[in-house]
Amino acid sequence: MTSVPEPSLHAASPWWQKRPDGCLLIQGGPPLFGTYPISGAKNAVLPLMVAALVTPHLVTLHNVPASLDVAVLSNLLQRLGASLSWSQGSAGLSLTLCADRIQSAQVDAALVGRMRASVLLLGALVARCGAVRLPLPGGDAIGLRGIDFHLAGLCAMGATVTLEGGIIHAVAPRGLRGAEIRLPQPSVGATENLLIAAVLAEGTTVIGNAAREPEITDLAACLSAMGAAITGAGTDEVTVLGGRPLSGAVHAVMPDRIETGTIACAAALTDGAILLRHARVDLLGAAAPILAAAGVALSPREDGVMARRAPGGLSGVDIQTRPYPGFATDLQAPAMALLTAAAGASTVTETIFEQRFRHVDELRKMGAHIQVQRRTAFIRGVPRLSAARVTATDVRAAAALVLAGLGAAGTTTLEGLDHLDRGYDGMAEKLLACGATIARAPP
Ligand code: EPU
């Protein structure tokens, strides 16, 4: 990966402080008690920031998570000509974007290579500027992660798209037009990309077999607040009446359902009790009853969700990842960390991404009993993991290894912290406030 000068990240997002390279030391054992504020969702805020490109008016996002991905996308948007201003208040970190002057020629290849969500710029920029050259996006190495659905959808809307030498070139000099599009499978990113593009396209777009993730509903809510006419978001058919005049909008980013599920597992694993402030159980979909069956008790409260270990203890369960409302693939690794310490046998089957078991070897280093056959991991719980030196290979693997470290005997050393910082706003610091013994250390 090409290294990007950090000062520019700081210029685009002044709250971003490059942390010294190093590792996380996690001393396992103590039960966690306290309040853990759930941040705005990483996978909601990124498309929301891109959505600000469809209007020349001000878009203000509240409850923005202070994560590395947000800093990288801020820098990308700034280089495209958007102006960004930040404030901190009762609604958390807020970002106001103004995209009155956008130049699609200014896409920064190194920054695009740092995150998958940069592919969302495609729809917004071709619709707004008539042409864009975008390097293939980067992101976690968890599978093939094609973008063919995105490209085919934009072609159906009248864009001419070519892919050469790792660069996507999309052109629509007379703008996009509405189209009937059916996704081969419910892709979150393709649904978001086409939804954003459809708002600027002339006429009606219907996205069939659309993804139903809550982040898409959140995106549609923000676009609707700008004046877009969208129906069906959150179902498998989204209809957009495009080409309407758009205003600005003020929108609060939804709470992060993946952080919610992950920290709920931390409470149960350590036999503590954590109030997940701002969390919503309903966003967890099928994960809520499955985690409950595994011994993660979740009680909704007015200010969030109380998470603790169920009186019967932790038990093995069978998990299959599925598009929403099925069990989220992003919760698969954290759930596996929990199940390594659950009584009995569990299976975890990953159906969304081909290579999302890279945390298994790391969990094994900590004494976990896991066998993998094709896309299924067979887990036999052990009373307790033991500390080891482990490395995170993607955002969710990082969170899983933090959990494993919190439950293990001894002091775990976690490397690859960029992955944790990409996806989470101060996870280590928030766990520290709940009584975890966790600290960053030099390499
Ligand atoms: N797919 C294609 N072609 C496409 C698009 C998708 O073959 O054009 C395939 C993918 O390879 C995958 C499946 O369809 O097998 C689903 O991928 P999807 O497009 O839904 O995923 P994504 O948009 O790339 C988002 C999240 C992921 C999350 C998935 C599934 C963001 C920025 N990323 O990715 O989040 O796992 O949806 O819910 O929203 C993470 O946060 O750690 C993360 C990887």
CSV table of C-alpha atoms and ligand atoms in Angstrom, one decimal:
chain,number,residue,atom,x,y,z
A,1,MET,CA,0.0,0.0,0.0
A,2,THR,CA,1.4,3.5,-0.9
A,3,SER,CA,1.9,5.5,2.2
A,4,VAL,CA,0.0,8.7,2.4
A,5,PRO,CA,1.4,11.7,4.3
A,6,GLU,CA,-0.4,11.8,7.6
A,7,PRO,CA,-0.4,15.7,7.9
A,8,SER,CA,-2.9,15.8,5.1
A,9,LEU,CA,-5.2,13.5,7.0
A,10,HIS,CA,-4.9,15.9,9.9
A,11,ALA,CA,-5.6,18.9,7.7
A,12,ALA,CA,-8.8,17.3,6.4
A,13,SER,CA,-9.9,16.1,9.8
A,14,PRO,CA,-8.2,18.1,12.6
A,15,TRP,CA,-9.3,15.6,15.3
A,16,TRP,CA,-7.2,12.9,13.7
A,17,GLN,CA,-4.0,12.3,15.5
A,18,LYS,CA,-1.6,9.8,14.0
A,19,ARG,CA,-0.8,7.4,16.8
A,20,PRO,CA,2.7,6.2,17.0
A,21,ASP,CA,3.2,2.7,15.4
A,22,GLY,CA,2.9,0.2,18.1
A,23,CYS,CA,0.8,-2.5,19.6
A,24,LEU,CA,-2.0,-3.0,22.1
A,25,LEU,CA,-1.3,-4.7,25.4
A,26,ILE,CA,-4.4,-6.4,26.8
A,27,GLN,CA,-4.3,-8.0,30.2
A,28,GLY,CA,-7.2,-10.5,30.3
A,29,GLY,CA,-9.4,-11.4,33.2
A,30,PRO,CA,-11.2,-8.6,34.9
A,31,PRO,CA,-14.9,-8.4,34.3
A,32,LEU,CA,-15.9,-5.2,32.5
A,33,PHE,CA,-18.4,-2.9,34.2
A,34,GLY,CA,-19.5,0.6,33.1
A,35,THR,CA,-20.8,2.6,30.2
A,36,TYR,CA,-19.5,2.2,26.7
A,37,PRO,CA,-20.7,4.9,24.3
A,38,ILE,CA,-21.5,3.3,20.9
A,39,SER,CA,-20.3,5.5,18.1
A,40,GLY,CA,-21.9,6.4,14.8
A,41,ALA,CA,-21.6,3.5,12.4
A,42,LYS,CA,-18.5,3.3,10.2
A,43,ASN,CA,-20.4,1.7,7.4
A,44,ALA,CA,-23.1,4.3,7.6
A,45,VAL,CA,-21.0,7.4,7.8
A,46,LEU,CA,-18.8,6.7,4.7
A,47,PRO,CA,-21.8,6.6,2.2
A,48,LEU,CA,-23.3,9.5,4.0
A,49,MET,CA,-20.2,11.6,3.5
A,50,VAL,CA,-20.2,10.6,-0.2
A,51,ALA,CA,-23.9,11.5,-0.5
A,52,ALA,CA,-23.0,15.1,0.4
A,53,LEU,CA,-21.5,15.3,-3.1
A,54,VAL,CA,-25.0,15.2,-4.7
A,55,THR,CA,-25.9,18.7,-3.5
A,56,PRO,CA,-24.2,22.1,-3.7
A,57,HIS,CA,-25.8,22.9,-0.3
A,58,LEU,CA,-24.5,22.3,3.2
A,59,VAL,CA,-24.8,18.8,4.7
A,60,THR,CA,-24.2,18.4,8.4
A,61,LEU,CA,-23.6,14.9,9.9
A,62,HIS,CA,-23.8,14.5,13.6
A,63,ASN,CA,-22.5,11.5,15.6
A,64,VAL,CA,-19.5,11.0,13.3
A,65,PRO,CA,-17.1,8.3,14.5
A,66,ALA,CA,-13.5,9.6,14.8
A,67,SER,CA,-12.0,6.7,12.9
A,68,LEU,CA,-9.1,6.4,10.4
A,69,ASP,CA,-11.5,5.5,7.5
A,70,VAL,CA,-13.4,8.8,8.2
A,71,ALA,CA,-10.1,10.7,8.1
A,72,VAL,CA,-9.1,9.1,4.8
A,73,LEU,CA,-12.4,9.8,3.2
A,74,SER,CA,-12.4,13.4,4.5
A,75,ASN,CA,-9.0,13.9,2.8
A,76,LEU,CA,-10.3,12.4,-0.4
A,77,LEU,CA,-13.4,14.6,-0.5
A,78,GLN,CA,-11.3,17.7,0.3
A,79,ARG,CA,-9.0,17.0,-2.6
A,80,LEU,CA,-12.1,16.7,-4.8
A,81,GLY,CA,-12.9,20.3,-3.9
A,82,ALA,CA,-15.4,19.8,-1.0
A,83,SER,CA,-14.9,21.9,2.1
A,84,LEU,CA,-15.2,20.3,5.4
A,85,SER,CA,-15.7,21.8,8.9
A,86,TRP,CA,-15.7,20.0,12.2
A,87,SER,CA,-17.2,20.7,15.6
A,88,GLN,CA,-17.6,18.8,18.8
A,89,GLY,CA,-20.8,19.2,20.8
A,90,SER,CA,-23.6,17.4,22.5
A,91,ALA,CA,-24.3,15.4,19.3
A,92,GLY,CA,-20.7,14.1,19.3
A,93,LEU,CA,-18.3,14.9,16.5
A,94,SER,CA,-20.1,16.8,13.7
A,95,LEU,CA,-19.0,17.4,10.1
A,96,THR,CA,-20.4,19.9,7.7
A,97,LEU,CA,-19.6,19.3,4.1
A,98,CYS,CA,-20.0,21.8,1.2
A,99,ALA,CA,-19.6,20.3,-2.3
A,100,ASP,CA,-20.6,23.4,-4.3
A,101,ARG,CA,-17.4,23.0,-6.4
A,102,ILE,CA,-16.3,19.5,-7.2
A,103,GLN,CA,-13.7,18.4,-9.7
A,104,SER,CA,-13.8,14.7,-10.4
A,105,ALA,CA,-10.3,14.9,-11.9
A,106,GLN,CA,-8.8,15.3,-8.5
A,107,VAL,CA,-9.2,11.7,-7.3
A,108,ASP,CA,-6.2,10.7,-5.2
A,109,ALA,CA,-5.1,7.2,-6.1
A,110,ALA,CA,-3.2,6.4,-2.9
A,111,LEU,CA,-6.2,7.4,-0.7
A,112,VAL,CA,-8.6,5.4,-2.8
A,113,GLY,CA,-6.3,2.4,-2.4
A,114,ARG,CA,-6.8,2.6,1.4
A,115,MET,CA,-10.5,1.9,1.6
A,116,ARG,CA,-13.2,-0.1,-0.1
A,117,ALA,CA,-15.8,2.6,0.4
A,118,SER,CA,-14.1,4.9,-2.1
A,119,VAL,CA,-15.8,3.0,-4.8
A,120,LEU,CA,-19.0,4.9,-3.7
A,121,LEU,CA,-17.5,8.0,-5.3
A,122,LEU,CA,-18.1,6.5,-8.7
A,123,GLY,CA,-21.9,7.0,-8.8
A,124,ALA,CA,-21.8,10.4,-7.2
A,125,LEU,CA,-19.0,11.8,-9.4
A,126,VAL,CA,-20.1,10.4,-12.8
A,127,ALA,CA,-23.6,11.8,-12.1
A,128,ARG,CA,-22.4,15.1,-10.8
A,129,CYS,CA,-19.4,15.8,-13.1
A,130,GLY,CA,-20.2,13.6,-16.2
A,131,ALA,CA,-16.9,11.7,-16.0
A,132,VAL,CA,-14.6,10.2,-13.5
A,133,ARG,CA,-11.4,8.1,-13.4
A,134,LEU,CA,-11.2,6.1,-10.2
A,135,PRO,CA,-8.5,3.6,-9.3
A,136,LEU,CA,-9.8,0.2,-8.2
A,137,PRO,CA,-10.6,0.6,-4.5
A,138,GLY,CA,-8.6,-1.0,-1.7
A,139,GLY,CA,-9.9,-2.3,1.6
A,140,ASP,CA,-9.8,-5.4,3.7
A,141,ALA,CA,-8.4,-8.6,2.1
A,142,ILE,CA,-11.4,-10.8,3.0
A,143,GLY,CA,-12.4,-12.1,-0.4
A,144,LEU,CA,-12.6,-11.2,-4.1
A,145,ARG,CA,-14.8,-8.2,-3.5
A,146,GLY,CA,-15.8,-7.5,-7.2
A,147,ILE,CA,-17.4,-4.3,-8.3
A,148,ASP,CA,-19.1,-5.7,-11.3
A,149,PHE,CA,-22.6,-5.0,-9.9
A,150,HIS,CA,-21.7,-1.3,-9.4
A,151,LEU,CA,-20.4,-1.0,-12.9
A,152,ALA,CA,-23.3,-2.8,-14.6
A,153,GLY,CA,-25.8,-0.7,-12.7
A,154,LEU,CA,-24.1,2.5,-13.8
A,155,CYS,CA,-24.0,1.2,-17.4
A,156,ALA,CA,-27.8,0.5,-17.2
A,157,MET,CA,-28.2,4.2,-16.2
A,158,GLY,CA,-26.5,5.3,-19.3
A,159,ALA,CA,-22.8,5.6,-18.3
A,160,THR,CA,-20.0,4.2,-20.5
A,161,VAL,CA,-17.7,2.4,-18.2
A,162,THR,CA,-14.3,0.9,-19.1
A,163,LEU,CA,-11.7,-0.7,-16.9
A,164,GLU,CA,-8.1,-0.5,-17.9
A,165,GLY,CA,-4.8,-0.8,-16.0
A,166,GLY,CA,-6.6,-0.8,-12.7
A,167,ILE,CA,-8.4,2.4,-13.4
A,168,ILE,CA,-12.2,2.6,-13.8
A,169,HIS,CA,-13.2,5.2,-16.4
A,170,ALA,CA,-16.9,6.2,-16.3
A,171,VAL,CA,-18.4,8.8,-18.6
A,172,ALA,CA,-22.0,10.1,-18.9
A,173,PRO,CA,-21.6,13.6,-20.6
A,174,ARG,CA,-25.4,14.1,-20.8
A,175,GLY,CA,-26.0,12.8,-17.2
A,176,LEU,CA,-27.5,9.5,-16.0
A,177,ARG,CA,-31.0,8.4,-16.6
A,178,GLY,CA,-33.3,6.2,-14.4
A,179,ALA,CA,-33.2,2.5,-15.1
A,180,GLU,CA,-34.5,-0.8,-13.8
A,181,ILE,CA,-31.6,-2.7,-12.2
A,182,ARG,CA,-31.6,-6.1,-10.6
A,183,LEU,CA,-28.6,-6.9,-8.5
A,184,PRO,CA,-27.3,-10.5,-8.9
A,185,GLN,CA,-27.0,-10.6,-5.1
A,186,PRO,CA,-27.9,-8.0,-2.5
A,187,SER,CA,-24.7,-6.0,-2.4
A,188,VAL,CA,-24.5,-3.2,0.2
A,189,GLY,CA,-22.0,-1.1,-1.7
A,190,ALA,CA,-23.7,-1.5,-5.1
A,191,THR,CA,-27.1,-0.6,-3.5
A,192,GLU,CA,-25.6,2.5,-2.0
A,193,ASN,CA,-23.6,3.6,-5.1
A,194,LEU,CA,-26.7,3.2,-7.4
A,195,LEU,CA,-29.0,4.9,-4.8
A,196,ILE,CA,-26.7,8.0,-4.7
A,197,ALA,CA,-26.4,8.1,-8.5
A,198,ALA,CA,-30.1,7.6,-9.0
A,199,VAL,CA,-30.9,10.7,-7.0
A,200,LEU,CA,-29.1,12.8,-9.7
A,201,ALA,CA,-30.4,10.6,-12.7
A,202,GLU,CA,-33.3,11.9,-14.7
A,203,GLY,CA,-36.4,9.6,-14.2
A,204,THR,CA,-37.2,6.6,-12.1
A,205,THR,CA,-34.6,4.0,-11.0
A,206,VAL,CA,-35.7,0.8,-9.4
A,207,ILE,CA,-33.0,-1.3,-7.7
A,208,GLY,CA,-34.2,-4.9,-7.4
A,209,ASN,CA,-32.7,-7.5,-5.0
A,210,ALA,CA,-31.3,-4.5,-3.1
A,211,ALA,CA,-29.4,-5.0,0.2
A,212,ARG,CA,-31.6,-4.2,3.2
A,213,GLU,CA,-28.9,-3.2,5.7
A,214,PRO,CA,-29.9,-0.5,8.1
A,215,GLU,CA,-27.0,1.6,6.8
A,216,ILE,CA,-28.9,1.9,3.5
A,217,THR,CA,-32.0,3.1,5.3
A,218,ASP,CA,-29.9,5.7,7.0
A,219,LEU,CA,-28.4,6.8,3.7
A,220,ALA,CA,-31.9,7.0,2.2
A,221,ALA,CA,-33.1,9.1,5.2
A,222,CYS,CA,-30.3,11.6,4.6
A,223,LEU,CA,-30.9,11.8,0.9
A,224,SER,CA,-34.6,12.2,1.5
A,225,ALA,CA,-33.9,15.1,3.9
A,226,MET,CA,-32.1,16.8,1.0
A,227,GLY,CA,-35.3,16.4,-1.1
A,228,ALA,CA,-34.8,13.1,-2.9
A,229,ALA,CA,-37.8,10.9,-3.5
A,230,ILE,CA,-36.9,7.4,-2.3
A,231,THR,CA,-39.2,4.6,-1.4
A,232,GLY,CA,-38.5,1.1,-0.3
A,233,ALA,CA,-35.1,1.6,1.4
A,234,GLY,CA,-34.7,-1.3,3.9
A,235,THR,CA,-36.6,-3.6,1.6
A,236,ASP,CA,-35.3,-5.5,-1.4
A,237,GLU,CA,-36.7,-3.0,-3.9
A,238,VAL,CA,-35.7,0.6,-3.7
A,239,THR,CA,-37.3,3.2,-6.0
A,240,VAL,CA,-35.9,6.6,-6.7
A,241,LEU,CA,-37.6,9.4,-8.5
A,242,GLY,CA,-34.4,11.2,-9.7
A,243,GLY,CA,-33.6,14.7,-10.9
A,244,ARG,CA,-35.4,16.6,-8.2
A,245,PRO,CA,-33.9,19.8,-6.8
A,246,LEU,CA,-31.9,19.1,-3.7
A,247,SER,CA,-31.2,21.2,-0.7
A,248,GLY,CA,-28.8,20.6,2.2
A,249,ALA,CA,-29.6,18.4,5.2
A,250,VAL,CA,-28.8,17.7,8.8
A,251,HIS,CA,-28.6,14.1,9.8
A,252,ALA,CA,-27.4,12.1,12.8
A,253,VAL,CA,-25.5,8.9,11.9
A,254,MET,CA,-27.1,5.7,13.2
A,255,PRO,CA,-25.4,3.9,16.0
A,256,ASP,CA,-22.9,1.2,15.0
A,257,ARG,CA,-24.6,-2.2,15.2
A,258,ILE,CA,-21.3,-4.0,14.8
A,259,GLU,CA,-19.6,-2.2,17.7
A,260,THR,CA,-22.8,-2.9,19.7
A,261,GLY,CA,-22.6,-6.7,19.1
A,262,THR,CA,-18.9,-6.7,19.7
A,263,ILE,CA,-18.9,-5.0,23.0
A,264,ALA,CA,-21.9,-7.0,24.1
A,265,CYS,CA,-19.8,-10.1,23.5
A,266,ALA,CA,-17.0,-8.4,25.6
A,267,ALA,CA,-19.4,-8.0,28.6
A,268,ALA,CA,-20.6,-11.6,28.4
A,269,LEU,CA,-17.1,-13.0,27.8
A,270,THR,CA,-15.6,-11.3,30.9
A,271,ASP,CA,-18.8,-11.9,32.9
A,272,GLY,CA,-19.3,-8.2,33.5
A,273,ALA,CA,-22.2,-5.8,32.7
A,274,ILE,CA,-21.8,-2.9,30.2
A,275,LEU,CA,-24.4,-0.3,29.3
A,276,LEU,CA,-24.0,0.2,25.6
A,277,ARG,CA,-25.1,3.8,25.4
A,278,HIS,CA,-27.0,4.8,22.3
A,279,ALA,CA,-27.2,1.2,21.1
A,280,ARG,CA,-30.3,-0.3,19.5
A,281,VAL,CA,-31.0,-4.1,19.7
A,282,ASP,CA,-33.4,-3.9,16.7
A,283,LEU,CA,-30.4,-3.1,14.5
A,284,LEU,CA,-28.8,-6.4,15.2
A,285,GLY,CA,-31.3,-8.5,13.2
A,286,ALA,CA,-30.8,-12.2,13.6
A,287,ALA,CA,-27.6,-11.6,15.6
A,288,ALA,CA,-29.7,-10.6,18.7
A,289,PRO,CA,-31.4,-14.0,19.3
A,290,ILE,CA,-28.3,-15.9,18.3
A,291,LEU,CA,-26.1,-14.0,20.7
A,292,ALA,CA,-28.8,-14.5,23.3
A,293,ALA,CA,-28.7,-18.3,22.7
A,294,ALA,CA,-24.9,-18.1,23.2
A,295,GLY,CA,-25.4,-16.5,26.6
A,296,VAL,CA,-25.2,-12.7,25.8
A,297,ALA,CA,-28.1,-11.2,27.6
A,298,LEU,CA,-29.3,-7.9,26.0
A,299,SER,CA,-31.8,-5.7,27.8
A,300,PRO,CA,-33.0,-2.6,26.0
A,301,ARG,CA,-33.1,0.6,28.1
A,302,GLU,CA,-34.1,4.1,27.4
A,303,ASP,CA,-30.4,5.2,27.0
A,304,GLY,CA,-29.2,2.1,25.2
A,305,VAL,CA,-28.8,-1.6,25.9
A,306,MET,CA,-27.5,-3.4,29.0
A,307,ALA,CA,-25.3,-6.3,28.0
A,308,ARG,CA,-24.2,-9.1,30.4
A,309,ARG,CA,-23.6,-12.8,30.6
A,310,ALA,CA,-26.8,-14.8,30.8
A,311,PRO,CA,-27.3,-16.8,34.1
A,312,GLY,CA,-26.8,-20.1,32.3
A,313,GLY,CA,-23.3,-19.1,31.1
A,314,LEU,CA,-21.9,-19.2,27.6
A,315,SER,CA,-23.1,-22.0,25.3
A,316,GLY,CA,-22.1,-23.1,21.8
A,317,VAL,CA,-24.3,-22.0,18.9
A,318,ASP,CA,-24.4,-22.4,15.1
A,319,ILE,CA,-24.0,-19.2,13.0
A,320,GLN,CA,-24.3,-18.6,9.3
A,321,THR,CA,-23.6,-15.1,8.0
A,322,ARG,CA,-26.3,-13.7,5.8
A,323,PRO,CA,-27.3,-10.4,4.3
A,324,TYR,CA,-29.4,-8.3,6.7
A,325,PRO,CA,-31.5,-9.1,8.6
A,326,GLY,CA,-29.3,-12.3,8.8
A,327,PHE,CA,-26.3,-12.6,11.0
A,328,ALA,CA,-23.8,-9.9,9.9
A,329,THR,CA,-20.5,-11.0,8.4
A,330,ASP,CA,-18.9,-8.1,10.3
A,331,LEU,CA,-19.9,-9.7,13.6
A,332,GLN,CA,-18.6,-13.2,12.6
A,333,ALA,CA,-15.0,-12.8,13.9
A,334,PRO,CA,-16.1,-11.2,17.2
A,335,ALA,CA,-18.7,-13.9,17.8
A,336,MET,CA,-16.1,-16.6,17.1
A,337,ALA,CA,-13.9,-15.1,19.8
A,338,LEU,CA,-16.8,-15.4,22.2
A,339,LEU,CA,-17.5,-19.0,21.2
A,340,THR,CA,-14.0,-20.1,21.8
A,341,ALA,CA,-14.8,-19.8,25.5
A,342,ALA,CA,-18.4,-21.2,25.3
A,343,ALA,CA,-19.4,-24.6,26.7
A,344,GLY,CA,-19.8,-27.2,24.0
A,345,ALA,CA,-19.5,-27.1,20.2
A,346,SER,CA,-20.2,-24.3,17.8
A,347,THR,CA,-20.1,-23.8,14.0
A,348,VAL,CA,-19.6,-20.6,12.2
A,349,THR,CA,-20.2,-20.5,8.4
A,350,GLU,CA,-19.2,-17.5,6.4
A,351,THR,CA,-21.3,-17.1,3.3
A,352,ILE,CA,-20.6,-13.5,2.2
A,353,PHE,CA,-16.8,-13.3,1.8
A,354,GLU,CA,-14.5,-16.2,0.7
A,355,GLN,CA,-11.5,-15.4,2.9
A,356,ARG,CA,-12.9,-14.1,6.2
A,357,PHE,CA,-11.3,-16.6,8.5
A,358,ARG,CA,-7.8,-15.1,8.8
A,359,HIS,CA,-8.4,-14.5,12.6
A,360,VAL,CA,-8.7,-18.3,13.1
A,361,ASP,CA,-4.9,-18.8,13.1
A,362,GLU,CA,-4.5,-16.0,15.6
A,363,LEU,CA,-7.2,-17.3,17.9
A,364,ARG,CA,-5.5,-20.7,17.7
A,365,LYS,CA,-2.2,-19.1,18.9
A,366,MET,CA,-4.2,-18.2,22.0
A,367,GLY,CA,-5.3,-21.8,22.6
A,368,ALA,CA,-8.7,-21.8,20.8
A,369,HIS,CA,-9.8,-25.2,19.4
A,370,ILE,CA,-11.0,-24.3,15.8
A,371,GLN,CA,-11.0,-26.5,12.7
A,372,VAL,CA,-11.9,-25.0,9.3
A,373,GLN,CA,-13.4,-27.0,6.5
A,374,ARG,CA,-14.2,-24.9,3.5
A,375,ARG,CA,-16.4,-22.0,4.7
A,376,THR,CA,-17.3,-23.5,8.1
A,377,ALA,CA,-15.3,-23.2,11.3
A,378,PHE,CA,-15.9,-25.9,13.9
A,379,ILE,CA,-15.2,-24.6,17.4
A,380,ARG,CA,-14.9,-26.5,20.7
A,381,GLY,CA,-15.0,-24.1,23.7
A,382,VAL,CA,-12.1,-24.1,26.1
A,383,PRO,CA,-12.4,-22.8,29.7
A,384,ARG,CA,-10.0,-19.9,29.0
A,385,LEU,CA,-7.8,-18.7,26.2
A,386,SER,CA,-4.2,-17.9,27.0
A,387,ALA,CA,-2.4,-14.7,26.0
A,388,ALA,CA,-0.2,-14.6,22.9
A,389,ARG,CA,1.3,-12.2,20.4
A,390,VAL,CA,-1.2,-11.9,17.6
A,391,THR,CA,-1.8,-9.7,14.5
A,392,ALA,CA,-5.0,-8.2,13.2
A,393,THR,CA,-5.5,-8.6,9.4
A,394,ASP,CA,-8.7,-6.7,9.0
A,395,VAL,CA,-11.0,-4.4,11.0
A,396,ARG,CA,-13.2,-7.1,12.4
A,397,ALA,CA,-10.4,-9.5,13.1
A,398,ALA,CA,-8.8,-6.7,15.1
A,399,ALA,CA,-12.0,-6.4,17.3
A,400,ALA,CA,-12.2,-10.2,17.7
A,401,LEU,CA,-8.6,-10.3,18.9
A,402,VAL,CA,-9.3,-7.5,21.4
A,403,LEU,CA,-12.2,-9.6,22.8
A,404,ALA,CA,-10.0,-12.8,22.9
A,405,GLY,CA,-7.4,-10.8,24.8
A,406,LEU,CA,-9.9,-9.5,27.3
A,407,GLY,CA,-11.0,-13.0,28.1
A,408,ALA,CA,-7.5,-14.7,28.1
A,409,ALA,CA,-5.2,-15.5,30.9
A,410,GLY,CA,-2.1,-13.2,30.8
A,411,THR,CA,-1.1,-10.3,28.6
A,412,THR,CA,-1.9,-10.4,24.9
A,413,THR,CA,0.0,-8.3,22.5
A,414,LEU,CA,-2.0,-7.2,19.4
A,415,GLU,CA,-0.3,-5.8,16.3
A,416,GLY,CA,-1.8,-4.4,13.2
A,417,LEU,CA,-3.6,-1.6,15.0
A,418,ASP,CA,-4.3,0.4,11.9
A,419,HIS,CA,-7.1,-2.1,11.3
A,420,LEU,CA,-8.6,-1.3,14.7
A,421,ASP,CA,-8.3,2.4,14.2
A,422,ARG,CA,-9.8,2.3,10.7
A,423,GLY,CA,-13.1,1.0,12.0
A,424,TYR,CA,-13.5,2.0,15.6
A,425,ASP,CA,-13.6,5.3,17.4
A,426,GLY,CA,-11.4,4.8,20.5
A,427,MET,CA,-12.3,1.2,21.3
A,428,ALA,CA,-9.3,0.7,23.6
A,429,GLU,CA,-10.0,3.9,25.4
A,430,LYS,CA,-13.7,3.2,25.9
A,431,LEU,CA,-12.8,-0.4,27.2
A,432,LEU,CA,-10.3,1.2,29.6
A,433,ALA,CA,-13.1,3.3,31.0
A,434,CYS,CA,-15.1,0.0,31.7
A,435,GLY,CA,-12.2,-1.4,33.7
A,436,ALA,CA,-10.2,-3.2,31.1
A,437,THR,CA,-6.4,-3.3,31.5
A,438,ILE,CA,-5.5,-2.2,28.0
A,439,ALA,CA,-2.8,0.2,26.7
A,440,ARG,CA,-1.0,1.1,23.6
A,441,ALA,CA,2.7,0.4,23.7
A,442,PRO,CA,5.6,1.0,21.4
A,443,PRO,CA,6.4,-1.8,19.0
B,1,EPU,N1,-19.9,-8.5,-4.8
B,1,EPU,C1,-19.6,-8.8,-6.1
B,1,EPU,N2,-19.7,-7.8,-7.0
B,1,EPU,C2,-20.0,-6.5,-6.7
B,1,EPU,C3,-20.3,-6.2,-5.3
B,1,EPU,C4,-20.3,-7.3,-4.4
B,1,EPU,O1,-19.3,-9.9,-6.4
B,1,EPU,O2,-20.0,-5.7,-7.6
B,1,EPU,C5,-19.9,-9.6,-3.8
B,1,EPU,C6,-18.8,-9.4,-2.8
B,1,EPU,O3,-17.6,-10.0,-3.3
B,1,EPU,C7,-19.3,-10.2,-1.6
B,1,EPU,C8,-20.8,-9.9,-1.7
B,1,EPU,O4,-21.1,-9.5,-3.0
B,1,EPU,O5,-19.1,-11.5,-1.7
B,1,EPU,C9,-21.3,-8.8,-0.7
B,1,EPU,O6,-20.5,-7.7,-0.8
B,1,EPU,P1,-21.1,-6.2,-0.5
B,1,EPU,O7,-21.1,-5.5,-1.8
B,1,EPU,O8,-22.4,-6.3,0.2
B,1,EPU,O9,-20.1,-5.7,0.5
B,1,EPU,P2,-19.4,-4.2,0.5
B,1,EPU,O10,-20.3,-3.2,0.1
B,1,EPU,O11,-18.1,-4.3,-0.2
B,1,EPU,C10,-20.0,-3.6,2.9
B,1,EPU,C11,-19.3,-3.3,4.1
B,1,EPU,C12,-18.5,-4.5,4.7
B,1,EPU,C13,-19.5,-5.6,5.0
B,1,EPU,C14,-20.3,-5.9,3.7
B,1,EPU,C15,-21.4,-6.9,4.0
B,1,EPU,C16,-18.8,-0.9,3.9
B,1,EPU,C17,-17.8,0.1,3.6
B,1,EPU,N3,-18.4,-2.2,3.9
B,1,EPU,O12,-19.0,-4.1,2.0
B,1,EPU,O13,-17.9,-4.1,5.9
B,1,EPU,O14,-18.9,-6.7,5.4
B,1,EPU,O15,-21.0,-4.7,3.2
B,1,EPU,O16,-22.3,-6.5,5.0
B,1,EPU,O17,-19.9,-0.6,4.1
B,1,EPU,C18,-16.3,-4.1,7.6
B,1,EPU,O18,-16.9,-3.1,8.0
B,1,EPU,O19,-15.4,-4.7,8.2
B,1,EPU,C19,-16.7,-4.5,6.2
B,1,EPU,C20,-15.9,-5.3,5.5
